[in-house]
């Protein structure tokens, strides 16, 4: 239920949910929370298992009767349509994406394939299924998970809100912006019932160590250099992935059809300050003398077109649903450091890609 301050009644009751990209960072956290929380709802996870998708994340769900894994590409229209026909989805929660800005600078086309084309394939399959089958009850929802990066870059002041014009500046954010436009176009043109969220940078368990926070933790544990782009003055707003997943759960049920909501962790930090804090937390957790790892900080060449600052005004989400983040950043980071220390096997497997071998042994098409 939403917080008591909310006066909303439930708008959507998921029964059969297609989760895309559920083997990635946010998708696996979402499934690990929602599959046990809603035993009467069936969840199908469609994931291509790119380098970022890791079936080890979902071991805890292997025997869950309301969970099914399907290995495949969201841009494979025949596969997606057949899944709609078989599982009669009432709901799509769409996480699947190429998600790393630096990779998008090196190889943009895979971002267009998955983030833009893949999203349109899903929208089209949902439109065909939900419009074409009279036995559906009409209670459907397409939930699109997007990013605040579509709004471009802020200066020292100001915040993004739901009215901020789009101004994507990396191939990643351009491909996500395009997907957002298609989701809204399907709502306005075909009446496809959608809700869209744009959120700030996530952190927490199961994040692939190419992103800043797990990269810093991993390198600090190993005593390796910690690369900080430019001067480290760029600012990000950090959202714990559990808070993000719970916000999606609420918005999926109580958000208004056709609307966009911004989700914020309300925790802005300059990169250099975040890195310094993380290094202290790793030293503390390992019992090292204070400030040992600060020497690992290495300022490196800046990312091309590096967005300076992202920050979100999440008033709409708070006012309509009563939702605010629960994690304090320092405590969230401390718990995240602990998680990576306690899951050295996961980190090692990701580093040497042996989880792909694991996949071959454990997961065949179900
Ligand atoms: P991730 O890179 O960790 O995981 C992406 C998942 O999608 C992987 O499991 C991968 O195998 C899968 N995938 C990739 N291409 C696919 C395809 N063609 N077909 C099927 N599956 C495919 O990403 P994440 O960090 O979990 O992000 C999830 C969503 O949240 C993305 O849409 C991203 O844009 C958005 N988002 C992320 C953040 C963040 O800080 N991580 C912030 C804002 C928004
Ligand atoms: P990242 O985790 O890649 O997320 P995004 O680019 O989507 O915000 O990067 C977060 C911030 O950290 C961003 O300003 C770039 C910076 N950064 C570094 O300084 N060093 C690194 O090694 C990485 C990966 C990122």
Short mmCIF file of C-alpha atoms and ligand atoms in Angstrom, two decimals:
data_model
loop_
_atom_site.label_atom_id
_atom_site.label_comp_id
_atom_site.label_asym_id
_atom_site.label_seq_id
_atom_site.Cartn_x
_atom_site.Cartn_y
_atom_site.Cartn_z
CA UNK A 1 0.00 0.00 0.00
CA UNK A 2 1.18 3.55 -0.55
CA UNK A 3 2.10 5.67 2.45
CA UNK A 4 -0.82 6.86 4.55
CA UNK A 5 -0.55 10.35 3.14
CA UNK A 6 -1.68 9.00 -0.23
CA UNK A 7 -5.37 9.06 -1.02
CA UNK A 8 -5.04 6.92 -4.13
CA UNK A 9 -6.76 3.63 -4.71
CA UNK A 10 -5.08 0.85 -6.67
CA UNK A 11 -5.19 1.56 -10.40
CA UNK A 12 -3.58 -1.62 -11.68
CA UNK A 13 -3.48 -5.16 -10.31
CA UNK A 14 -0.66 -7.11 -11.96
CA UNK A 15 -1.40 -10.80 -12.51
CA UNK A 16 1.10 -11.94 -15.14
CA UNK A 17 4.21 -9.78 -15.41
CA UNK A 18 6.84 -9.73 -18.14
CA UNK A 19 10.04 -8.36 -16.61
CA UNK A 20 12.72 -7.55 -19.18
CA UNK A 21 16.38 -7.41 -18.23
CA UNK A 22 15.67 -9.15 -14.94
CA UNK A 23 19.16 -10.67 -14.76
CA UNK A 24 20.79 -7.22 -14.62
CA UNK A 25 21.44 -5.01 -11.64
CA UNK A 26 18.08 -3.32 -11.02
CA UNK A 27 15.96 -6.06 -12.62
CA UNK A 28 17.39 -8.79 -10.40
CA UNK A 29 16.89 -6.68 -7.28
CA UNK A 30 13.31 -6.09 -8.43
CA UNK A 31 12.60 -9.80 -8.96
CA UNK A 32 14.28 -10.83 -5.70
CA UNK A 33 11.91 -8.45 -3.88
CA UNK A 34 8.70 -8.90 -5.87
CA UNK A 35 8.55 -12.66 -6.59
CA UNK A 36 8.28 -13.58 -2.87
CA UNK A 37 6.21 -10.47 -2.07
CA UNK A 38 3.48 -11.39 -4.59
CA UNK A 39 3.14 -15.21 -4.65
CA UNK A 40 -0.13 -15.00 -6.61
CA UNK A 41 1.46 -13.02 -9.42
CA UNK A 42 3.48 -14.84 -12.10
CA UNK A 43 6.76 -13.30 -13.27
CA UNK A 44 8.52 -14.12 -16.55
CA UNK A 45 12.04 -12.74 -16.89
CA UNK A 46 13.16 -12.19 -20.50
CA UNK A 47 16.88 -11.49 -20.62
CA UNK A 48 19.51 -11.79 -23.36
CA UNK A 49 22.26 -12.39 -20.76
CA UNK A 50 24.68 -9.86 -22.15
CA UNK A 51 27.85 -9.22 -20.13
CA UNK A 52 25.58 -7.32 -17.67
CA UNK A 53 23.06 -10.12 -17.16
CA UNK A 54 24.00 -12.65 -14.55
CA UNK A 55 21.79 -15.66 -13.71
CA UNK A 56 23.71 -16.14 -10.45
CA UNK A 57 21.82 -13.09 -9.17
CA UNK A 58 18.58 -15.05 -9.32
CA UNK A 59 19.63 -18.36 -7.74
CA UNK A 60 17.27 -17.70 -4.82
CA UNK A 61 14.28 -17.82 -7.20
CA UNK A 62 15.11 -21.11 -8.87
CA UNK A 63 12.42 -23.05 -7.04
CA UNK A 64 9.84 -20.25 -6.89
CA UNK A 65 6.65 -21.54 -8.56
CA UNK A 66 5.70 -18.05 -9.77
CA UNK A 67 8.99 -17.36 -11.58
CA UNK A 68 10.19 -18.36 -15.08
CA UNK A 69 13.36 -17.41 -16.91
CA UNK A 70 13.48 -17.04 -20.70
CA UNK A 71 16.76 -16.44 -22.49
CA UNK A 72 16.20 -14.09 -25.43
CA UNK A 73 16.41 -10.68 -27.04
CA UNK A 74 13.65 -8.12 -26.49
CA UNK A 75 14.13 -7.04 -30.11
CA UNK A 76 13.16 -10.54 -31.34
CA UNK A 77 9.55 -9.76 -32.30
CA UNK A 78 8.53 -13.38 -32.91
CA UNK A 79 9.81 -14.45 -29.50
CA UNK A 80 8.18 -11.54 -27.68
CA UNK A 81 4.84 -12.10 -29.42
CA UNK A 82 4.91 -15.81 -28.60
CA UNK A 83 5.59 -15.00 -24.93
CA UNK A 84 2.58 -12.69 -24.85
CA UNK A 85 0.45 -15.43 -26.42
CA UNK A 86 1.65 -18.09 -23.98
CA UNK A 87 1.72 -16.14 -20.74
CA UNK A 88 -1.08 -13.61 -21.36
CA UNK A 89 0.81 -10.80 -19.66
CA UNK A 90 -1.22 -8.11 -17.93
CA UNK A 91 1.89 -6.11 -17.15
CA UNK A 92 5.32 -5.27 -18.54
CA UNK A 93 8.11 -3.90 -16.36
CA UNK A 94 10.81 -2.95 -18.83
CA UNK A 95 14.37 -2.77 -17.49
CA UNK A 96 16.35 -4.36 -20.34
CA UNK A 97 18.92 -1.98 -21.74
CA UNK A 98 22.48 -1.35 -22.62
CA UNK A 99 23.15 0.90 -19.66
CA UNK A 100 26.75 2.11 -19.52
CA UNK A 101 27.56 5.56 -20.91
CA UNK A 102 31.23 4.74 -21.57
CA UNK A 103 30.28 1.67 -23.63
CA UNK A 104 27.78 3.77 -25.58
CA UNK A 105 30.57 6.14 -26.55
CA UNK A 106 32.61 3.20 -27.88
CA UNK A 107 29.76 1.26 -29.57
CA UNK A 108 26.48 3.19 -29.96
CA UNK A 109 24.60 0.83 -32.28
CA UNK A 110 23.90 -1.87 -29.69
CA UNK A 111 22.26 0.89 -27.64
CA UNK A 112 19.93 1.74 -30.51
CA UNK A 113 19.16 -1.96 -31.01
CA UNK A 114 18.19 -2.74 -27.43
CA UNK A 115 17.12 0.56 -25.92
CA UNK A 116 15.19 1.97 -28.85
CA UNK A 117 14.27 -0.85 -31.25
CA UNK A 118 13.81 -3.38 -28.43
CA UNK A 119 11.44 -1.03 -26.61
CA UNK A 120 9.32 -0.52 -29.73
CA UNK A 121 9.15 -4.29 -30.28
CA UNK A 122 7.81 -4.70 -26.74
CA UNK A 123 5.32 -1.83 -27.17
CA UNK A 124 4.06 -3.32 -30.41
CA UNK A 125 3.65 -6.78 -28.90
CA UNK A 126 1.75 -5.30 -25.95
CA UNK A 127 -0.47 -3.25 -28.25
CA UNK A 128 -1.32 -6.27 -30.40
CA UNK A 129 -1.99 -8.52 -27.41
CA UNK A 130 -3.95 -6.06 -25.31
CA UNK A 131 -6.04 -4.73 -28.17
CA UNK A 132 -6.61 -8.04 -29.91
CA UNK A 133 -7.86 -10.47 -27.29
CA UNK A 134 -11.38 -9.96 -26.02
CA UNK A 135 -10.81 -12.27 -23.06
CA UNK A 136 -8.43 -9.79 -21.45
CA UNK A 137 -10.06 -7.79 -18.69
CA UNK A 138 -8.59 -4.49 -19.79
CA UNK A 139 -6.41 -3.98 -16.73
CA UNK A 140 -2.96 -3.67 -18.33
CA UNK A 141 0.10 -1.61 -17.73
CA UNK A 142 3.41 -1.02 -19.52
CA UNK A 143 5.96 0.33 -17.04
CA UNK A 144 8.99 1.87 -18.67
CA UNK A 145 12.13 2.31 -16.56
CA UNK A 146 14.15 5.26 -17.77
CA UNK A 147 16.84 7.60 -16.59
CA UNK A 148 17.28 11.25 -15.62
CA UNK A 149 20.12 11.39 -18.17
CA UNK A 150 17.53 12.09 -20.91
CA UNK A 151 17.27 15.65 -19.51
CA UNK A 152 20.93 16.43 -20.20
CA UNK A 153 23.21 18.25 -17.82
CA UNK A 154 22.52 20.76 -15.04
CA UNK A 155 24.80 23.56 -13.89
CA UNK A 156 25.49 24.24 -10.21
CA UNK A 157 21.82 25.00 -9.54
CA UNK A 158 18.41 23.74 -10.55
CA UNK A 159 16.66 20.38 -10.57
CA UNK A 160 15.06 18.16 -13.21
CA UNK A 161 11.31 17.69 -12.93
CA UNK A 162 8.61 16.10 -15.09
CA UNK A 163 8.38 19.25 -17.27
CA UNK A 164 12.09 19.53 -18.06
CA UNK A 165 12.69 19.40 -21.84
CA UNK A 166 14.69 16.46 -23.16
CA UNK A 167 18.33 17.19 -24.02
CA UNK A 168 20.21 13.87 -24.18
CA UNK A 169 23.93 14.23 -24.75
CA UNK A 170 25.40 10.70 -24.88
CA UNK A 171 24.49 7.82 -27.20
CA UNK A 172 23.11 6.04 -24.11
CA UNK A 173 20.84 8.88 -23.06
CA UNK A 174 19.81 9.56 -26.68
CA UNK A 175 18.72 5.93 -27.10
CA UNK A 176 16.79 6.05 -23.80
CA UNK A 177 15.21 9.39 -24.76
CA UNK A 178 14.04 7.85 -28.04
CA UNK A 179 12.50 4.94 -26.13
CA UNK A 180 10.68 7.36 -23.80
CA UNK A 181 9.22 9.19 -26.80
CA UNK A 182 7.98 5.92 -28.28
CA UNK A 183 6.37 4.88 -24.99
CA UNK A 184 4.47 8.19 -24.83
CA UNK A 185 3.64 7.98 -28.54
CA UNK A 186 2.00 4.57 -27.97
CA UNK A 187 -0.07 6.09 -25.17
CA UNK A 188 -1.22 9.08 -27.21
CA UNK A 189 -1.68 7.23 -30.50
CA UNK A 190 -3.02 3.85 -29.42
CA UNK A 191 -4.09 4.41 -25.82
CA UNK A 192 -1.51 1.89 -24.57
CA UNK A 193 -1.67 2.20 -20.77
CA UNK A 194 1.82 3.21 -19.72
CA UNK A 195 3.62 4.73 -16.77
CA UNK A 196 7.17 6.02 -17.17
CA UNK A 197 9.77 6.75 -14.53
CA UNK A 198 13.09 8.57 -14.84
CA UNK A 199 15.39 7.94 -11.92
CA UNK A 200 18.78 9.05 -10.70
CA UNK A 201 21.94 6.91 -10.38
CA UNK A 202 21.31 3.66 -8.53
CA UNK A 203 23.67 1.76 -6.25
CA UNK A 204 23.45 -1.44 -4.19
CA UNK A 205 23.92 -5.21 -4.50
CA UNK A 206 24.55 -6.93 -7.87
CA UNK A 207 25.75 -3.85 -9.78
CA UNK A 208 28.29 -4.72 -12.46
CA UNK A 209 31.68 -3.29 -11.47
CA UNK A 210 32.04 -1.01 -14.48
CA UNK A 211 29.81 1.60 -12.78
CA UNK A 212 31.41 4.02 -10.35
CA UNK A 213 30.40 2.65 -6.94
CA UNK A 214 31.11 -1.08 -7.42
CA UNK A 215 34.26 -0.21 -9.39
CA UNK A 216 35.59 1.86 -6.50
CA UNK A 217 34.73 -0.85 -3.95
CA UNK A 218 36.30 -3.60 -6.06
CA UNK A 219 39.49 -1.65 -6.74
CA UNK A 220 39.82 -0.57 -3.12
CA UNK A 221 39.48 -4.17 -1.93
CA UNK A 222 42.20 -5.21 -4.39
CA UNK A 223 44.44 -2.19 -3.77
CA UNK A 224 44.13 -1.14 -7.42
CA UNK A 225 43.99 2.47 -8.75
CA UNK A 226 40.58 4.15 -8.49
CA UNK A 227 39.97 6.21 -11.66
CA UNK A 228 38.23 9.56 -11.16
CA UNK A 229 37.27 11.31 -14.39
CA UNK A 230 38.44 14.90 -14.84
CA UNK A 231 38.56 16.84 -11.58
CA UNK A 232 35.92 14.69 -9.88
CA UNK A 233 33.61 17.69 -9.55
CA UNK A 234 30.71 16.17 -11.51
CA UNK A 235 27.65 15.62 -9.35
CA UNK A 236 25.28 12.65 -9.24
CA UNK A 237 22.16 12.01 -7.11
CA UNK A 238 22.36 8.50 -5.60
CA UNK A 239 19.34 6.21 -5.13
CA UNK A 240 19.55 2.86 -3.35
CA UNK A 241 18.29 0.14 -5.69
CA UNK A 242 15.88 -1.22 -3.05
CA UNK A 243 14.26 2.20 -2.77
CA UNK A 244 14.05 2.35 -6.56
CA UNK A 245 12.42 -1.10 -6.81
CA UNK A 246 9.89 -0.23 -4.12
CA UNK A 247 9.05 3.04 -5.86
CA UNK A 248 8.44 1.10 -9.10
CA UNK A 249 6.22 -1.35 -7.22
CA UNK A 250 4.10 1.53 -5.92
CA UNK A 251 3.99 3.38 -9.24
CA UNK A 252 3.07 0.21 -11.09
CA UNK A 253 -0.06 -0.12 -8.96
CA UNK A 254 -0.92 3.44 -7.96
CA UNK A 255 0.65 5.70 -10.60
CA UNK A 256 -1.64 7.46 -13.02
CA UNK A 257 -1.87 6.00 -16.52
CA UNK A 258 -0.07 8.11 -19.12
CA UNK A 259 2.03 9.90 -16.51
CA UNK A 260 5.74 10.30 -15.91
CA UNK A 261 7.33 10.31 -12.45
CA UNK A 262 10.85 11.25 -11.44
CA UNK A 263 12.48 9.14 -8.69
CA UNK A 264 15.33 10.57 -6.65
CA UNK A 265 17.55 9.34 -3.86
CA UNK A 266 17.78 12.94 -2.59
CA UNK A 267 21.52 12.40 -2.09
CA UNK A 268 23.63 14.62 -4.33
CA UNK A 269 27.41 14.23 -4.09
CA UNK A 270 30.42 15.35 -6.10
CA UNK A 271 32.15 12.25 -7.48
CA UNK A 272 35.36 12.96 -5.59
CA UNK A 273 33.50 13.29 -2.28
CA UNK A 274 31.61 10.06 -2.92
CA UNK A 275 34.83 8.23 -3.82
CA UNK A 276 36.61 9.51 -0.70
CA UNK A 277 33.71 8.38 1.49
CA UNK A 278 33.58 4.95 -0.15
CA UNK A 279 37.31 4.42 0.28
CA UNK A 280 37.02 5.24 3.99
CA UNK A 281 34.11 2.80 4.31
CA UNK A 282 36.12 0.02 2.65
CA UNK A 283 39.11 0.68 4.95
CA UNK A 284 36.81 0.65 7.95
CA UNK A 285 35.12 -2.61 6.90
CA UNK A 286 38.50 -4.29 6.30
CA UNK A 287 40.01 -3.00 9.54
CA UNK A 288 42.72 -1.10 7.67
CA UNK A 289 44.23 2.05 9.18
CA UNK A 290 42.03 5.07 8.44
CA UNK A 291 42.57 6.70 5.03
CA UNK A 292 44.83 3.93 3.68
CA UNK A 293 42.95 3.70 0.37
CA UNK A 294 42.81 7.43 -0.35
CA UNK A 295 46.18 7.02 -2.06
CA UNK A 296 44.49 4.87 -4.73
CA UNK A 297 42.65 7.88 -6.19
CA UNK A 298 43.91 8.49 -9.73
CA UNK A 299 42.59 11.41 -11.74
CA UNK A 300 42.20 10.31 -15.36
CA UNK A 301 41.16 11.85 -18.68
CA UNK A 302 37.57 13.03 -18.60
CA UNK A 303 34.71 11.23 -20.36
CA UNK A 304 33.84 12.95 -23.69
CA UNK A 305 30.70 15.10 -23.27
CA UNK A 306 30.63 14.28 -19.55
CA UNK A 307 27.33 15.60 -18.09
CA UNK A 308 28.20 17.88 -15.20
CA UNK A 309 25.33 17.43 -12.80
CA UNK A 310 22.12 15.43 -12.41
CA UNK A 311 19.61 16.26 -9.65
CA UNK A 312 15.89 15.59 -9.32
CA UNK A 313 12.87 17.30 -7.84
CA UNK A 314 10.66 14.31 -6.88
CA UNK A 315 7.76 16.37 -5.49
CA UNK A 316 5.20 14.76 -7.80
CA UNK A 317 5.99 11.25 -6.56
CA UNK A 318 5.90 12.39 -2.95
CA UNK A 319 2.66 14.35 -3.31
CA UNK A 320 0.76 11.72 -5.32
CA UNK A 321 1.97 8.53 -3.64
CA UNK A 322 3.56 9.72 -0.43
CA UNK A 323 6.80 8.01 -1.50
CA UNK A 324 10.22 9.16 -0.31
CA UNK A 325 13.52 7.24 -0.20
CA UNK A 326 14.30 5.36 3.02
CA UNK A 327 18.08 4.94 2.68
CA UNK A 328 20.59 7.35 4.15
CA UNK A 329 23.46 7.51 1.63
CA UNK A 330 26.32 6.76 4.05
CA UNK A 331 24.47 3.81 5.58
CA UNK A 332 23.41 2.58 2.14
CA UNK A 333 27.02 2.72 0.97
CA UNK A 334 28.24 0.98 4.13
CA UNK A 335 25.76 -1.85 3.52
CA UNK A 336 26.81 -2.00 -0.14
CA UNK A 337 30.50 -2.28 0.78
CA UNK A 338 29.55 -5.09 3.19
CA UNK A 339 27.58 -6.83 0.43
CA UNK A 340 30.53 -6.81 -1.98
CA UNK A 341 32.88 -8.05 0.76
CA UNK A 342 30.45 -10.85 1.62
CA UNK A 343 30.02 -11.77 -2.06
CA UNK A 344 33.62 -12.03 -3.20
CA UNK A 345 32.61 -15.14 -5.18
CA UNK A 346 30.11 -13.06 -7.18
CA UNK A 347 32.68 -10.35 -7.81
CA UNK A 348 35.33 -12.86 -8.86
CA UNK A 349 32.90 -14.64 -11.19
CA UNK A 350 31.91 -11.38 -12.81
CA UNK A 351 35.53 -10.40 -13.21
CA UNK A 352 36.55 -13.56 -14.99
CA UNK A 353 33.20 -14.06 -16.75
CA UNK A 354 32.94 -17.59 -15.39
CA UNK A 355 29.28 -16.91 -14.72
CA UNK A 356 28.73 -17.52 -18.44
CA UNK A 357 29.95 -21.08 -17.89
CA UNK A 358 27.64 -21.31 -14.93
CA UNK A 359 24.82 -20.24 -17.18
CA UNK A 360 25.57 -22.95 -19.72
CA UNK A 361 25.41 -25.59 -16.98
CA UNK A 362 22.44 -24.32 -15.03
CA UNK A 363 20.09 -22.60 -17.41
CA UNK A 364 18.50 -24.10 -20.45
CA UNK A 365 15.31 -22.70 -21.94
CA UNK A 366 12.49 -23.53 -19.59
P1 LIG B 1 22.21 -3.52 -16.41
O1 LIG B 1 23.13 -3.15 -17.53
O2 LIG B 1 22.77 -3.94 -15.11
O3 LIG B 1 21.26 -4.73 -16.88
C1 LIG B 1 20.64 -4.73 -18.13
C2 LIG B 1 20.01 -6.11 -18.35
O4 LIG B 1 19.35 -6.09 -19.63
C3 LIG B 1 21.02 -7.24 -18.37
O5 LIG B 1 20.51 -8.34 -17.62
C4 LIG B 1 21.13 -7.60 -19.84
O6 LIG B 1 21.46 -8.96 -20.07
C5 LIG B 1 19.73 -7.27 -20.33
N1 LIG B 1 19.68 -6.98 -21.76
C6 LIG B 1 20.51 -6.16 -22.47
N2 LIG B 1 20.16 -6.17 -23.76
C7 LIG B 1 19.08 -7.00 -23.87
C8 LIG B 1 18.26 -7.40 -24.95
N3 LIG B 1 18.47 -6.95 -26.20
N4 LIG B 1 17.24 -8.24 -24.70
C9 LIG B 1 17.03 -8.71 -23.44
N5 LIG B 1 17.77 -8.37 -22.38
C10 LIG B 1 18.79 -7.52 -22.59
O7 LIG B 1 21.22 -2.29 -16.27
P2 LIG B 1 20.56 -1.68 -14.94
O8 LIG B 1 21.55 -0.79 -14.29
O9 LIG B 1 19.93 -2.79 -14.17
O10 LIG B 1 19.44 -0.74 -15.57
C11 LIG B 1 18.10 -1.22 -15.76
C12 LIG B 1 17.28 -0.11 -16.37
O11 LIG B 1 17.28 1.02 -15.51
C13 LIG B 1 17.81 0.38 -17.72
O12 LIG B 1 16.73 0.61 -18.58
C14 LIG B 1 18.51 1.69 -17.38
O13 LIG B 1 18.46 2.59 -18.48
C15 LIG B 1 17.67 2.18 -16.22
N6 LIG B 1 18.38 3.06 -15.27
C16 LIG B 1 19.50 2.60 -14.63
C17 LIG B 1 20.15 3.43 -13.71
C18 LIG B 1 21.36 2.96 -12.96
O14 LIG B 1 21.94 3.76 -12.20
N7 LIG B 1 21.79 1.72 -13.08
C19 LIG B 1 19.67 4.72 -13.48
C20 LIG B 1 18.54 5.15 -14.17
C21 LIG B 1 17.89 4.29 -15.05
P1 LIG B 2 28.61 5.91 -13.91
O1 LIG B 2 28.55 4.99 -12.73
O2 LIG B 2 29.20 5.40 -15.17
O3 LIG B 2 27.12 6.45 -14.14
P2 LIG B 2 26.59 7.63 -15.13
O4 LIG B 2 27.64 7.96 -16.11
O5 LIG B 2 25.41 6.97 -15.76
O6 LIG B 2 26.24 8.77 -14.22
O7 LIG B 2 29.41 7.21 -13.49
C1 LIG B 2 29.02 7.99 -12.38
C2 LIG B 2 29.90 9.20 -12.34
O8 LIG B 2 31.24 8.77 -12.02
C3 LIG B 2 30.02 9.93 -13.67
O9 LIG B 2 30.12 11.32 -13.42
C4 LIG B 2 31.31 9.41 -14.27
C5 LIG B 2 32.15 9.13 -13.04
N1 LIG B 2 33.11 8.01 -13.15
C6 LIG B 2 34.44 8.19 -12.76
O10 LIG B 2 34.84 9.29 -12.34
N2 LIG B 2 35.28 7.12 -12.83
C7 LIG B 2 34.88 5.90 -13.30
O11 LIG B 2 35.71 4.97 -13.37
C8 LIG B 2 33.51 5.74 -13.68
C9 LIG B 2 33.03 4.41 -14.21
C10 LIG B 2 32.67 6.82 -13.59
#
